[in-house]
Amino acid sequence: MSNKPTIEEYLKNIEERMFKAYRCVDCGSLMAIPSGSCYECGSNNIDWAEVSGKGKLISFTVIHVAPDEFAEETPYYVAIIELDEGPRVSARLLGFDPLKPEEVTLGIPVILDYEKGKSGKTYLAFKPA
Ligand SMILES: [Zn+2]
């Protein structure tokens, strides 16, 4: 496989606001986080997969104390999103006040977005749909 997805490309896609998931060529299962092999069948025959960018909020946490790289950005949300296509991904959650987590409702529909951090890096993020 010459076109096998790499973590570098995965991150570059996010930087370019063109997030893609992974698909196992052998069994068709989808993965939204970088992995060298399929969670379902163990195959390492992985290719890129386009996703709709739609999903729902499964869980979230507010980060108050972050590594140096993100310290300036606190507080912020990190959420687990289940994509409509099935796989789950960890991403920032936008559109809510990080000081009012009681206003965030689990299960709400969310849509893919991106956030440019103070570090200049672009992060995968989701916002209410
Ligand atoms: Zn597989």
Short mmCIF file of C-alpha atoms and ligand atoms in Angstrom, two decimals:
data_model
loop_
_atom_site.label_atom_id
_atom_site.label_comp_id
_atom_site.label_asym_id
_atom_site.label_seq_id
_atom_site.Cartn_x
_atom_site.Cartn_y
_atom_site.Cartn_z
CA MET A 1 0.00 0.00 0.00
CA SER A 2 1.74 3.14 -1.18
CA ASN A 3 -1.18 5.34 -0.17
CA LYS A 4 -1.43 4.11 3.40
CA PRO A 5 -2.53 6.97 5.68
CA THR A 6 0.09 8.29 8.08
CA ILE A 7 -0.32 10.32 11.26
CA GLU A 8 1.54 13.16 9.54
CA GLU A 9 -1.07 13.26 6.77
CA TYR A 10 -3.90 12.95 9.29
CA LEU A 11 -2.61 16.04 11.12
CA LYS A 12 -1.96 17.85 7.85
CA ASN A 13 -5.57 17.20 6.80
CA ILE A 14 -6.76 18.82 10.04
CA GLU A 15 -4.37 21.73 9.53
CA GLU A 16 -5.88 22.16 6.06
CA ARG A 17 -9.43 21.79 7.44
CA MET A 18 -9.99 18.64 5.44
CA PHE A 19 -10.47 16.04 8.15
CA LYS A 20 -10.67 12.45 6.93
CA ALA A 21 -11.25 9.21 8.77
CA TYR A 22 -9.70 5.81 8.03
CA ARG A 23 -11.43 2.85 6.42
CA CYS A 24 -10.30 -0.75 6.61
CA VAL A 25 -10.07 -1.97 3.03
CA ASP A 26 -10.64 -5.58 4.11
CA CYS A 27 -13.71 -5.33 6.35
CA GLY A 28 -14.94 -1.77 5.68
CA SER A 29 -14.94 -0.61 9.28
CA LEU A 30 -14.26 3.07 9.92
CA MET A 31 -11.83 4.66 12.37
CA ALA A 32 -11.63 8.35 13.14
CA ILE A 33 -8.35 8.36 15.02
CA PRO A 34 -4.99 7.37 13.61
CA SER A 35 -4.31 3.67 13.82
CA GLY A 36 -1.92 1.40 12.03
CA SER A 37 -4.39 -1.46 11.97
CA CYS A 38 -8.11 -2.14 11.97
CA TYR A 39 -9.80 -2.42 15.39
CA GLU A 40 -12.24 -4.97 14.02
CA CYS A 41 -10.20 -7.42 11.98
CA GLY A 42 -6.57 -6.41 12.66
CA SER A 43 -5.85 -5.79 8.98
CA ASN A 44 -3.28 -3.11 8.22
CA ASN A 45 -4.81 -2.51 4.82
CA ILE A 46 -6.12 0.98 5.65
CA ASP A 47 -7.24 3.76 3.34
CA TRP A 48 -8.74 7.24 3.73
CA ALA A 49 -12.49 7.68 4.16
CA GLU A 50 -14.55 10.81 3.66
CA VAL A 51 -17.01 11.50 6.48
CA SER A 52 -20.01 13.83 6.68
CA GLY A 53 -18.64 15.74 9.65
CA LYS A 54 -21.91 15.18 11.50
CA GLY A 55 -22.14 13.43 14.82
CA LYS A 56 -23.34 13.62 18.38
CA LEU A 57 -21.80 14.56 21.69
CA ILE A 58 -21.00 11.49 23.81
CA SER A 59 -19.01 13.01 26.66
CA PHE A 60 -16.88 16.01 27.48
CA THR A 61 -14.53 17.44 30.04
CA VAL A 62 -13.28 20.94 30.74
CA ILE A 63 -9.51 21.36 30.67
CA HIS A 64 -8.37 23.88 33.27
CA VAL A 65 -4.76 22.78 33.61
CA ALA A 66 -3.12 21.98 30.29
CA PRO A 67 0.38 21.18 29.07
CA ASP A 68 2.50 24.29 28.37
CA GLU A 69 1.61 24.23 24.69
CA PHE A 70 -2.10 24.70 25.48
CA ALA A 71 -1.83 26.61 28.78
CA GLU A 72 -2.87 29.93 27.24
CA GLU A 73 -6.02 28.35 25.83
CA THR A 74 -7.52 27.11 29.09
CA PRO A 75 -10.22 26.59 30.02
CA TYR A 76 -11.47 24.64 27.01
CA TYR A 77 -13.59 21.60 26.30
CA VAL A 78 -12.37 18.26 25.08
CA ALA A 79 -15.20 16.04 23.90
CA ILE A 80 -15.82 12.57 22.56
CA ILE A 81 -17.91 12.74 19.40
CA GLU A 82 -19.59 9.80 17.75
CA LEU A 83 -19.67 10.42 14.02
CA ASP A 84 -22.84 9.57 12.08
CA GLU A 85 -20.70 6.98 10.29
CA GLY A 86 -20.03 5.25 13.61
CA PRO A 87 -16.47 5.86 14.83
CA ARG A 88 -15.69 8.05 17.80
CA VAL A 89 -13.16 10.86 17.84
CA SER A 90 -11.76 13.14 20.50
CA ALA A 91 -11.92 16.84 19.63
CA ARG A 92 -12.44 20.31 21.04
CA LEU A 93 -16.01 21.38 21.68
CA LEU A 94 -16.94 24.91 20.60
CA GLY A 95 -20.02 27.03 21.09
CA PHE A 96 -20.29 26.73 24.87
CA ASP A 97 -18.89 28.76 27.73
CA PRO A 98 -16.17 26.60 29.34
CA LEU A 99 -17.12 28.10 32.69
CA LYS A 100 -20.72 26.84 32.33
CA PRO A 101 -20.45 23.11 31.59
CA GLU A 102 -23.94 22.65 33.05
CA GLU A 103 -25.24 24.22 29.83
CA VAL A 104 -23.82 21.43 27.69
CA THR A 105 -26.24 18.60 26.92
CA LEU A 106 -25.02 15.13 26.05
CA GLY A 107 -26.40 13.60 22.88
CA ILE A 108 -26.86 16.87 21.01
CA PRO A 109 -26.07 16.87 17.28
CA VAL A 110 -22.75 18.47 16.45
CA ILE A 111 -20.94 19.31 13.27
CA LEU A 112 -17.28 19.35 12.33
CA ASP A 113 -15.41 22.59 12.77
CA TYR A 114 -11.81 23.58 13.44
CA GLU A 115 -10.16 25.80 15.97
CA LYS A 116 -6.92 27.67 15.49
CA GLY A 117 -5.12 27.68 18.81
CA LYS A 118 -2.91 30.42 20.17
CA SER A 119 0.02 28.16 19.32
CA GLY A 120 -0.95 28.59 15.64
CA LYS A 121 -1.89 24.94 15.33
CA THR A 122 -5.31 23.96 14.03
CA TYR A 123 -7.34 21.51 16.12
CA LEU A 124 -10.19 19.27 15.26
CA ALA A 125 -13.32 20.70 16.86
CA PHE A 126 -17.08 20.27 16.81
CA LYS A 127 -19.86 22.78 17.43
CA PRO A 128 -23.63 22.40 17.94
CA ALA A 129 -25.27 21.58 14.59
ZN ZN B 1 -10.93 -4.49 9.21
#
